[in-house]
Amino acid sequence: MPKPTPNKVQSSNATRLMRIQARPGSLVEARHYRYPQTGWVQPAALAQGIPPDASADLVFHGGKTVPQMEFQNVFLGGQASWLASDIDSINTAITLAMQDRKLNNVVKQYFDSGVNLTCDARPLLVLEEAKPVQLDEPDVQQLVVRLLQQGKVPDNDLGTTIFNLVLPPGTVLKLDQDNSLGGLGGYHGSVHFEQNGRSQTAYYSANVFSQTLPNGQANGIPAFDASWKDVVGTLYHEINEFRTDADVRDAIATGNDDGVLGWMGGQGEVGDQPIAMAGQLGMLQRVFQEVLSSSGNQSVPVQFLYSNAVHGAEGPIDEPDPPAQR
Ligand SMILES: [Zn+2]
């Protein structure tokens, strides 16, 4: 039975859509986001020039979070669809970003103090199958299940692993009535299936190769000066949402938030408010940034995440934020 408490209403609005990444100003975004109309009185949060908005703080609903995780990138369309250097750059950069100490100092606030965040990369797979023209969520789910059943990706530790499908240039990603030509950048979810008589759950994300197409139309969210960087920004968004809110799709599907949803705010999951707010202010580049990795010798393109500590998007920091209130 629905409980008409403010919190419930707020999270239900948010969960309807927030496992997606949407381009600011796009039709997809307009359908999915609502902005506070009140003026801002405070100066910048850590993403420079973007005012704090405590009403967007994430709330923990008791669901699954994944402090120790693995991921595997699956590049669709075969080698022929890709520059080898793009595959290499994407895989290297997202691995660095997910393991980066200063970036993880932001994410740590959503986990018990003392918990170590780890994220191990499995060897990437370039899937030698025809490049899909478009990919809808049922296609995504079927593909992930098939790869597992055919043994093309390992099926151990499924509960703490996310399979990231990376779409090749030109492939359109769909979700219900939305698609990447309308501003959809990616989404994450889970699929339940039977294997050897056992019910299993696999986690996935789908990620657009964002670019401006030859006809001038944007596919996905072109924010950086190179599409491979956009892909890394999207992966960083989705993988961190898996970390902090793994079962959001189940919550949406069942209408049951309590004990299913992880960290979710009035404007979505950990990746969502920063992109919406920056887009609204015309400052997308403030949250899509190349940052120097903690090891200090490589820059990595990421999309800044929402931090309860500063009530807004926050980039890499030297010391962990205080734990977010539960
Ligand atoms: Zn999101």
mmCIF file of N, CA and C and ligand atoms in Angstrom, residues 18-21 33 188 237-238 241 269 271-272, ligand 1:
data_model
loop_
_atom_site.group_PDB
_atom_site.id
_atom_site.type_symbol
_atom_site.label_atom_id
_atom_site.label_comp_id
_atom_site.label_asym_id
_atom_site.label_seq_id
_atom_site.Cartn_x
_atom_site.Cartn_y
_atom_site.Cartn_z
ATOM 1 N N MET A 18 15.718 7.638 -12.552
ATOM 2 C CA MET A 18 17.045 8.141 -12.313
ATOM 3 C C MET A 18 18.171 7.140 -12.475
ATOM 4 N N ARG A 19 17.889 5.967 -12.981
ATOM 5 C CA ARG A 19 19.040 5.113 -13.279
ATOM 6 C C ARG A 19 19.597 5.435 -14.651
ATOM 7 N N ILE A 20 19.114 6.530 -15.229
ATOM 8 C CA ILE A 20 19.614 6.953 -16.536
ATOM 9 C C ILE A 20 20.563 8.125 -16.402
ATOM 10 N N GLN A 21 21.328 8.366 -17.434
ATOM 11 C CA GLN A 21 22.115 9.591 -17.552
ATOM 12 C C GLN A 21 21.547 10.353 -18.748
ATOM 13 N N TYR A 33 13.374 15.204 -15.221
ATOM 14 C CA TYR A 33 13.901 15.990 -14.114
ATOM 15 C C TYR A 33 13.013 17.186 -13.830
ATOM 16 N N HIS A 188 21.791 1.892 -15.871
ATOM 17 C CA HIS A 188 22.227 0.635 -15.262
ATOM 18 C C HIS A 188 21.016 -0.093 -14.711
ATOM 19 N N HIS A 237 29.784 7.397 -14.056
ATOM 20 C CA HIS A 237 28.436 7.663 -13.526
ATOM 21 C C HIS A 237 27.726 6.342 -13.204
ATOM 22 N N GLU A 238 27.650 5.457 -14.167
ATOM 23 C CA GLU A 238 26.848 4.233 -14.005
ATOM 24 C C GLU A 238 27.462 3.271 -12.992
ATOM 25 N N GLU A 241 26.817 4.363 -9.574
ATOM 26 C CA GLU A 241 25.420 4.159 -9.189
ATOM 27 C C GLU A 241 25.160 2.683 -8.865
ATOM 28 N N GLU A 269 20.011 9.422 -8.387
ATOM 29 C CA GLU A 269 21.120 8.717 -7.770
ATOM 30 C C GLU A 269 22.361 9.592 -7.754
ATOM 31 N N GLY A 271 24.913 10.026 -9.468
ATOM 32 C CA GLY A 271 25.434 10.699 -10.657
ATOM 33 C C GLY A 271 24.509 11.730 -11.267
ATOM 34 N N ASP A 272 23.295 11.811 -10.798
ATOM 35 C CA ASP A 272 22.259 12.499 -11.573
ATOM 36 C C ASP A 272 22.160 14.010 -11.363
HETATM 37 ZN ZN ZN B 1 22.265 8.123 -13.073
#
